[in-house]
Amino acid sequence: MPATPRPAGARPAEPRSGVGGGPARALHRVTASALGPYQSAVVRIGFAATYLFFLLRELPNRHELYGPDSPWHWDLARRLTAGNEAFSVLMWTDSTVWFEAVYALTLLSAAALMLGWRTRTMSVLFMIGVLSVQNRSIFMGDGGDNVVHLMAIYLVLTRCGQVWSLDARRAVRDARRVAAGLPPARDIVGPVLWAVLGPVLVTATLMGGLGGTWWLPALLWVLWLSAAAWWAANRYQPHGEPRALLDVLANLAHNATLAVIMAEVCLIYATAGWYKIQGSRWQDGTALYYPLNLDYFTPWPALSDLLGSSGLMVMVLTYGTVIVQVAFPFTLFNRRVKNVLLVVMICEHAGIALLLGLPFFSMAMIAADAVFLPTAFLVWMGVRVTNGRRWLLSGLPGRSRTPGKAEVSGTPGAEDGPAEPAAPGTVRDGHGGGRDGHGDGTEEPRHRGGGGGHTLVG
């Protein structure tokens, strides 16, 4: 039978490529890449910086707050942690030298995590430091400390070093070497860290020093063993099925944790807003007046008196706080309204830091809010920061004033850390580099805007 003639100008049907629609596309999306790379990077930088600055500010008072001179002395803390099964390496011994070592390690891990150096290992050390310091003297914390406590655990499960990190810069350099036909630079630091931390984990497990819960030892052992699996897969089967399976599992863990962080932020605002509604002072619009007249919450008395003297301003801010907190979880699927409320809430926390003298609480909440920032805004901000840094460095002696390499599509130059991974199967996500023996060193496909099509993250 002769073939049916095709109408003039008609093209032959092309076979469809890629995944199907609906559930198949959604499954492919959450397994093929780690969504929200810019959002997770901002959360990483924000919480690491918050705790780093807090520890630096309390450096002169560290012994009274968490150390040997604390009113909540070591024996009381030991009894409490034995009862609530909390984890703290400061409970291993009451030695002052040990306390100083743990405090210094927490400081260094927070700084390294903020910079994105050996992100996977530093996120684990940061979590251990935060839990240890906070559980040593639980009565020293506030709401901001609770948020840092939770986010320190969540960051361990995220691939938060894909962009804006030293690991990402190292991954780009390795990709350039591979493209030039050279082997990747040999990594020594990663295997050394893995080999050093392994015996510490074994000893702590055998001596019962990991607290009374089951999840923390399980998490630490899974992370340590998975680092070895990543190293073996990258070394012996970099393009094989085991490597692809590890990528899928890491992406699933990252995306699920990112969803938990979003839900956590919504829960914080929802509960805070609904509890405020039940308070009589919030109902009559006078709640803000009282903290503005407490000496403990007035770092700028003249400014607090000026604001508290205006009944209209107090009422607007009181009702506005309740409305924004209650409404925020319901506006997440409307991009424009969500972005407007994000600006309002960030300004609100900045006002709390200024008027009530709670800078670290405000920094923690702003860092948590950052998970909802639009990707386009974060990319734009990254380009501005990169250009500003280049402009400042160009004035230093020995520095050329010639601008760096041209930026493509509004993303920072690769020498400053990639805005998104360079190409499938070549650039790793920066969790410690490829053959480093401690970070997963995963190779990432392009994120096509870092998940920008998702309304929750921009």
Coordinates of C-alpha atoms in Angstrom, one line a residue:
M1 CA 0.0 0.0 0.0
P2 CA 1.5 3.3 -1.0
A3 CA 2.4 5.7 1.7
T4 CA -0.1 8.5 2.4
P5 CA 1.3 11.8 1.0
R6 CA 2.4 14.3 3.6
P7 CA 0.9 17.8 3.3
A8 CA 3.2 20.4 2.0
G9 CA 5.3 22.0 4.7
A10 CA 4.5 19.4 7.3
R11 CA 7.4 18.0 9.3
P12 CA 7.7 14.3 10.2
A13 CA 6.7 13.4 13.7
E14 CA 9.8 13.4 16.0
P15 CA 10.1 10.9 18.8
R16 CA 9.7 12.3 22.2
S17 CA 12.7 12.4 24.4
G18 CA 13.1 12.7 28.1
V19 CA 10.7 11.7 30.8
G20 CA 6.9 11.5 30.7
G21 CA 4.5 13.9 32.2
G22 CA 3.1 14.2 35.7
P23 CA 4.5 11.8 38.4
A24 CA 7.4 10.7 36.1
R25 CA 8.6 14.2 35.5
A26 CA 8.3 15.0 39.3
L27 CA 10.3 11.9 40.2
H28 CA 12.9 12.7 37.6
R29 CA 13.2 16.3 39.0
V30 CA 13.8 15.2 42.6
T31 CA 16.3 12.4 41.7
A32 CA 18.3 14.0 38.9
S33 CA 19.5 17.1 40.7
A34 CA 19.7 18.8 44.0
L35 CA 17.1 21.6 43.9
G36 CA 17.6 25.1 45.3
P37 CA 21.4 25.2 45.2
Y38 CA 21.4 29.0 45.8
Q39 CA 18.9 28.8 48.6
S40 CA 20.7 26.0 50.4
A41 CA 24.0 27.9 50.0
V42 CA 22.5 31.1 51.6
V43 CA 21.0 29.0 54.4
R44 CA 24.5 27.4 55.0
I45 CA 26.2 30.8 54.9
G46 CA 23.6 32.5 57.1
F47 CA 23.5 29.9 59.9
A48 CA 27.3 29.4 60.0
A49 CA 27.8 33.1 60.1
T50 CA 25.2 33.5 62.9
Y51 CA 26.8 31.0 65.2
L52 CA 30.3 32.1 64.3
F53 CA 29.6 35.7 65.3
F54 CA 27.7 34.6 68.4
L55 CA 30.7 32.5 69.6
L56 CA 33.1 35.4 68.8
R57 CA 30.9 37.9 70.8
E58 CA 30.8 35.5 73.8
L59 CA 34.5 34.7 73.6
P60 CA 35.3 36.7 76.8
N61 CA 32.3 35.1 78.6
R62 CA 32.6 31.6 77.3
H63 CA 33.6 30.1 80.7
E64 CA 30.7 31.6 82.5
L65 CA 28.2 30.6 79.8
Y66 CA 29.2 27.1 78.8
G67 CA 32.5 26.4 80.6
P68 CA 33.9 25.5 84.0
D69 CA 32.7 28.7 85.7
S70 CA 29.1 28.4 84.6
P71 CA 26.5 28.5 87.3
W72 CA 25.0 25.5 85.6
H73 CA 28.1 23.5 86.5
W74 CA 29.4 20.3 84.9
D75 CA 27.8 17.9 87.4
L76 CA 24.3 19.4 86.9
A77 CA 24.8 19.3 83.2
R78 CA 25.9 15.7 83.4
R79 CA 22.9 14.7 85.3
L80 CA 20.5 16.6 82.9
T81 CA 22.0 15.0 79.8
A82 CA 21.9 11.6 81.4
G83 CA 18.2 12.1 82.0
N84 CA 17.2 13.6 78.6
E85 CA 19.7 11.6 76.6
A86 CA 21.1 14.7 75.0
F87 CA 24.5 14.7 73.2
S88 CA 27.4 16.9 74.1
V89 CA 31.1 16.2 73.8
L90 CA 31.7 18.6 76.6
M91 CA 30.3 15.9 78.9
W92 CA 33.1 13.6 78.1
T93 CA 35.3 15.4 80.7
D94 CA 35.2 18.5 82.8
S95 CA 38.8 19.5 81.7
T96 CA 39.2 23.2 80.9
V97 CA 41.6 22.3 78.1
W98 CA 38.9 20.1 76.5
F99 CA 36.4 22.9 76.8
E100 CA 38.7 25.3 75.0
A101 CA 39.5 22.7 72.3
V102 CA 35.8 22.1 71.6
Y103 CA 35.0 25.8 71.6
A104 CA 37.8 26.5 69.2
L105 CA 36.8 23.6 66.9
T106 CA 33.2 24.9 66.8
L107 CA 34.5 28.3 65.8
L108 CA 36.7 26.9 63.1
S109 CA 34.0 24.6 61.7
A110 CA 31.5 27.5 61.6
A111 CA 34.0 29.6 59.6
A112 CA 34.9 26.8 57.3
L113 CA 31.3 25.9 56.7
M114 CA 30.5 29.6 55.9
L115 CA 33.3 29.6 53.3
G116 CA 32.3 26.2 52.0
W117 CA 35.6 24.5 52.6
R118 CA 35.2 20.7 52.9
T119 CA 31.5 21.3 53.2
R120 CA 30.3 17.8 54.1
T121 CA 32.9 17.3 56.9
M122 CA 32.5 20.8 58.2
S123 CA 28.7 20.5 58.4
V124 CA 29.1 17.4 60.6
L125 CA 31.7 19.1 62.8
F126 CA 29.5 22.2 63.0
M127 CA 26.5 20.1 64.0
I128 CA 28.5 18.4 66.7
G129 CA 29.8 21.7 68.0
V130 CA 26.4 23.4 68.1
L131 CA 24.8 20.4 69.9
S132 CA 27.6 20.2 72.3
V133 CA 27.7 23.8 73.3
Q134 CA 24.0 24.3 73.5
N135 CA 23.3 21.1 75.4
R136 CA 26.0 22.0 77.9
S137 CA 23.9 24.9 79.2
I138 CA 20.4 24.7 77.8
F139 CA 19.1 27.7 79.9
M140 CA 21.3 30.1 78.0
G141 CA 19.4 29.8 74.7
D142 CA 16.4 31.5 73.1
G143 CA 14.3 31.0 70.1
G144 CA 17.1 31.8 67.7
D145 CA 19.3 29.1 69.3
N146 CA 16.5 26.6 68.8
V147 CA 16.4 27.4 65.1
V148 CA 20.2 27.1 64.8
H149 CA 20.1 23.8 66.7
L150 CA 17.6 22.3 64.1
M151 CA 19.2 23.8 61.0
A152 CA 22.7 22.5 62.1
I153 CA 21.2 19.0 61.9
Y154 CA 19.4 19.6 58.6
L155 CA 22.5 21.1 56.8
V156 CA 24.3 17.8 57.2
L157 CA 21.8 16.1 54.9
T158 CA 21.9 18.9 52.2
R159 CA 24.2 19.5 49.3
C160 CA 24.7 23.1 50.4
G161 CA 28.2 23.5 48.8
Q162 CA 27.1 23.4 45.1
V163 CA 27.6 27.2 44.6
W164 CA 29.3 30.0 46.5
S165 CA 31.8 27.8 48.2
L166 CA 35.5 27.0 48.0
D167 CA 34.6 23.4 47.2
A168 CA 32.8 24.7 44.1
R169 CA 35.9 26.6 43.0
R170 CA 38.0 23.5 43.4
A171 CA 35.5 21.4 41.4
V172 CA 35.7 23.9 38.6
R173 CA 39.5 23.8 38.6
D174 CA 39.4 20.0 38.4
A175 CA 36.9 20.2 35.6
R176 CA 39.2 22.5 33.6
R177 CA 42.1 20.0 34.2
V178 CA 40.0 17.2 32.9
A179 CA 38.9 19.2 29.9
A180 CA 42.5 19.9 29.1
G181 CA 43.3 16.2 29.3
L182 CA 45.0 16.4 32.7
P183 CA 44.1 14.3 35.7
P184 CA 42.3 16.1 38.6
A185 CA 44.5 17.5 41.3
R186 CA 45.4 14.9 43.9
D187 CA 43.5 15.5 47.1
I188 CA 45.3 14.6 50.4
V189 CA 43.3 16.6 53.0
G190 CA 40.1 14.7 52.4
P191 CA 41.4 11.2 53.1
V192 CA 43.4 12.5 56.1
L193 CA 40.2 14.0 57.6
W194 CA 38.4 10.8 57.0
A195 CA 41.1 8.7 58.6
V196 CA 41.4 10.9 61.6
L197 CA 37.7 11.2 62.3
G198 CA 37.1 7.5 61.9
P199 CA 38.9 6.3 65.1
V200 CA 37.3 9.2 67.0
L201 CA 33.9 7.9 66.0
V202 CA 34.7 4.4 66.9
T203 CA 36.0 5.4 70.3
A204 CA 33.0 7.6 71.0
T205 CA 30.6 4.8 70.1
L206 CA 32.4 2.2 72.2
M207 CA 32.6 4.5 75.2
G208 CA 28.9 5.5 75.0
G209 CA 29.7 9.2 74.3
L210 CA 27.2 9.8 71.5
G211 CA 24.2 10.4 73.8
G212 CA 21.2 8.2 74.5
T213 CA 19.4 8.6 71.2
W214 CA 19.7 6.1 68.3
W215 CA 19.5 8.5 65.4
L216 CA 22.7 10.5 66.1
P217 CA 25.1 7.5 66.1
A218 CA 23.3 6.0 63.1
L219 CA 23.6 9.3 61.2
L220 CA 27.3 9.7 62.0
W221 CA 28.1 6.2 61.0
V222 CA 26.1 6.4 57.7
L223 CA 27.9 9.6 56.8
W224 CA 31.4 8.2 57.6
L225 CA 30.8 4.9 55.7
S226 CA 29.1 6.7 52.8
A227 CA 32.2 8.9 52.4
A228 CA 34.2 5.8 51.7
A229 CA 31.6 4.6 49.2
W230 CA 31.8 7.9 47.4
W231 CA 35.6 7.7 47.3
A232 CA 35.5 4.1 45.9
A233 CA 32.8 5.0 43.3
N234 CA 34.7 8.1 42.1
R235 CA 38.0 6.2 41.9
Y236 CA 37.0 2.9 40.3
Q237 CA 33.6 3.5 38.6
P238 CA 33.2 7.3 38.1
H239 CA 30.6 6.7 35.4
G240 CA 29.1 3.4 36.6
E241 CA 25.8 2.4 38.2
P242 CA 27.0 2.6 41.8
R243 CA 28.0 6.2 41.2
A244 CA 24.7 7.1 39.7
L245 CA 22.8 5.4 42.6
L246 CA 24.8 7.4 45.1
D247 CA 23.9 10.6 43.2
V248 CA 20.2 9.7 43.3
L249 CA 20.3 9.0 47.0
A250 CA 22.1 12.2 47.8
N251 CA 19.7 14.2 45.7
L252 CA 16.7 12.6 47.4
A253 CA 18.2 13.4 50.8
H254 CA 18.9 16.9 49.9
N255 CA 15.5 17.7 48.3
A256 CA 13.6 16.0 51.2
T257 CA 15.6 18.0 53.8
L258 CA 15.0 21.2 51.8
A259 CA 11.3 20.5 52.0
V260 CA 11.6 19.9 55.8
I261 CA 13.4 23.2 56.2
M262 CA 10.6 25.0 54.4
A263 CA 8.0 23.2 56.5
E264 CA 9.9 24.1 59.6
V265 CA 9.9 27.8 58.8
C266 CA 6.2 27.7 58.0
L267 CA 5.5 26.0 61.3
I268 CA 7.5 28.5 63.2
Y269 CA 5.6 31.4 61.8
A270 CA 2.2 29.7 61.9
T271 CA 2.5 28.7 65.6
A272 CA 4.0 32.1 66.5
G273 CA 1.1 33.9 64.8
W274 CA -1.7 31.8 66.1
Y275 CA -0.3 32.0 69.7
K276 CA -0.2 35.8 69.4
I277 CA -3.8 35.9 68.3
Q278 CA -4.8 34.3 71.6
G279 CA -3.0 37.0 73.6
S280 CA -5.1 39.9 74.9
R281 CA -2.2 42.4 74.3
W282 CA -1.9 41.3 70.7
Q283 CA -5.7 41.6 70.3
D284 CA -5.9 45.2 71.5
G285 CA -2.8 46.2 69.6
T286 CA -0.5 47.2 72.5
A287 CA 1.9 44.2 72.7
L288 CA 4.8 46.0 71.1
Y289 CA 4.6 48.8 73.7
Y290 CA 5.8 46.7 76.6
P291 CA 9.2 45.4 75.3
L292 CA 10.0 48.9 74.1
N293 CA 9.8 50.0 77.7
L294 CA 11.9 47.2 79.2
D295 CA 15.6 48.2 79.9
Y296 CA 16.7 44.7 78.8
F297 CA 15.3 45.2 75.3
T298 CA 16.2 48.8 74.7
P299 CA 19.7 49.1 73.4
W300 CA 18.7 52.5 71.9
P301 CA 16.4 54.1 74.6
A302 CA 15.8 57.3 72.6
L303 CA 14.6 55.4 69.6
S304 CA 12.5 53.0 71.6
D305 CA 10.8 56.0 73.4
L306 CA 10.2 57.7 70.1
L307 CA 8.5 54.6 68.6
G308 CA 6.6 53.7 71.8
S309 CA 5.2 57.2 72.2
S310 CA 3.2 56.8 69.0
G311 CA 0.1 54.8 69.7
L312 CA -0.8 54.5 66.0
M313 CA 2.7 53.1 65.1
V314 CA 2.6 50.6 68.0
M315 CA -0.8 49.4 66.9
V316 CA 0.2 49.1 63.2
L317 CA 3.3 47.2 64.0
T318 CA 1.6 44.9 66.5
Y319 CA -1.3 44.0 64.1
G320 CA 1.1 43.9 61.1
T321 CA 3.3 41.3 62.9
V322 CA 0.4 39.0 63.6
I323 CA -1.0 39.3 60.0
V324 CA 2.3 38.6 58.3
Q325 CA 3.1 35.6 60.5
V326 CA -0.3 34.0 60.1
A327 CA -0.6 34.7 56.4
F328 CA 2.8 33.7 55.3
P329 CA 2.3 29.9 55.0
F330 CA -0.8 30.5 52.9
T331 CA 1.0 32.7 50.4
L332 CA 3.8 30.3 49.3
F333 CA 2.2 29.3 46.1
N334 CA 1.7 32.9 44.9
R335 CA 5.1 34.1 43.9
R336 CA 4.5 37.8 44.1
V337 CA 2.7 37.8 47.4
K338 CA 5.3 35.5 48.9
N339 CA 8.1 37.7 47.8
V340 CA 6.4 40.8 49.3
L341 CA 5.9 39.1 52.6
L342 CA 9.5 37.9 52.6
V343 CA 10.7 41.5 52.3
V344 CA 8.3 42.5 55.1
M345 CA 9.5 39.7 57.4
I346 CA 13.2 40.4 56.8
C347 CA 12.6 44.1 57.6
E348 CA 10.7 43.0 60.7
H349 CA 13.6 40.9 61.9
A350 CA 16.1 43.7 61.1
G351 CA 13.9 45.9 63.3
I352 CA 13.9 43.4 66.1
A353 CA 17.7 43.3 66.0
L354 CA 17.9 47.1 66.1
L355 CA 15.1 48.0 68.5
L356 CA 15.1 45.0 70.9
G357 CA 18.8 44.1 70.8
L358 CA 18.4 40.6 69.5
P359 CA 20.8 40.4 66.6
F360 CA 21.5 36.7 66.6
F361 CA 17.9 35.7 66.8
S362 CA 17.2 38.0 63.8
M363 CA 20.1 36.7 61.9
A364 CA 18.9 33.1 62.4
M365 CA 15.4 33.9 61.3
I366 CA 16.6 35.8 58.2
A367 CA 18.8 32.9 57.3
A368 CA 15.8 30.6 57.6
D369 CA 13.7 32.9 55.5
A370 CA 16.3 32.8 52.8
V371 CA 15.2 29.3 51.8
F372 CA 12.2 31.0 50.0
L373 CA 14.2 33.8 48.2
P374 CA 13.8 33.8 44.4
T375 CA 16.6 32.2 42.5
A376 CA 16.8 35.2 40.1
F377 CA 17.4 37.6 43.0
L378 CA 20.1 35.4 44.5
V379 CA 21.9 35.1 41.2
W380 CA 21.7 38.8 40.7
M381 CA 23.0 39.4 44.2
G382 CA 25.9 37.0 43.6
V383 CA 26.9 38.8 40.5
R384 CA 26.9 42.1 42.3
V385 CA 29.0 40.8 45.2
T386 CA 31.4 39.2 42.7
N387 CA 31.8 42.5 40.8
G388 CA 32.2 44.5 44.0
R389 CA 34.9 42.1 45.2
R390 CA 36.8 42.4 41.9
W391 CA 36.5 46.1 42.0
L392 CA 38.0 46.2 45.5
L393 CA 40.7 43.8 44.7
S394 CA 41.7 45.7 41.6
G395 CA 42.9 48.6 43.7
L396 CA 45.4 46.4 45.6
P397 CA 49.1 46.5 44.6
G398 CA 50.0 43.9 42.0
R399 CA 46.4 43.5 40.9
S400 CA 45.4 44.1 37.4
R401 CA 42.5 46.5 36.8
T402 CA 41.4 44.5 33.9
P403 CA 38.0 42.9 34.7
G404 CA 37.8 39.2 35.1
K405 CA 36.4 36.8 32.5
A406 CA 33.2 37.8 31.0
E407 CA 30.1 36.7 32.8
V408 CA 27.6 34.6 30.9
S409 CA 23.8 34.8 31.4
G410 CA 24.2 36.8 34.6
T411 CA 26.2 34.2 36.5
P412 CA 29.5 34.8 38.3
G413 CA 32.7 33.9 36.6
A414 CA 33.9 30.3 37.2
E415 CA 37.0 31.5 39.0
D416 CA 34.8 32.7 41.8
G417 CA 32.8 29.6 42.2
P418 CA 30.3 28.5 39.7
A419 CA 26.8 29.9 39.7
E420 CA 25.7 26.4 38.6
P421 CA 27.7 23.3 37.8
A422 CA 29.5 23.5 34.5
A423 CA 28.4 20.4 32.7
P424 CA 26.9 16.9 33.4
G425 CA 29.4 14.5 34.7
T426 CA 32.2 16.9 35.1
V427 CA 31.7 19.2 38.0
R428 CA 31.1 18.0 41.5
D429 CA 28.9 19.6 44.1
G430 CA 31.6 20.7 46.4
H431 CA 30.8 18.5 49.4
G432 CA 34.5 17.9 49.9
G433 CA 35.6 17.3 46.3
G434 CA 35.8 14.1 44.3
R435 CA 38.4 11.7 45.5
D436 CA 38.8 13.2 48.9
G437 CA 37.6 10.3 51.0
H438 CA 35.3 12.3 53.2
G439 CA 32.9 14.4 51.0
D440 CA 30.5 12.8 48.6
G441 CA 32.2 14.8 45.7
T442 CA 29.1 14.2 43.5
E443 CA 29.0 15.2 39.9
E444 CA 26.0 17.5 39.2
P445 CA 24.0 18.1 36.1
R446 CA 23.0 21.6 35.3
H447 CA 20.2 22.9 37.5
R448 CA 18.7 25.1 34.8
G449 CA 18.4 28.0 37.2
G450 CA 18.8 26.1 40.4
G451 CA 15.1 25.0 40.6
G452 CA 13.9 28.5 39.8
G453 CA 10.6 27.1 38.4
H454 CA 9.6 25.9 41.8
T455 CA 7.3 28.5 43.4
L456 CA 8.5 27.7 46.9
V457 CA 12.1 28.5 46.3
G458 CA 11.7 31.1 43.6

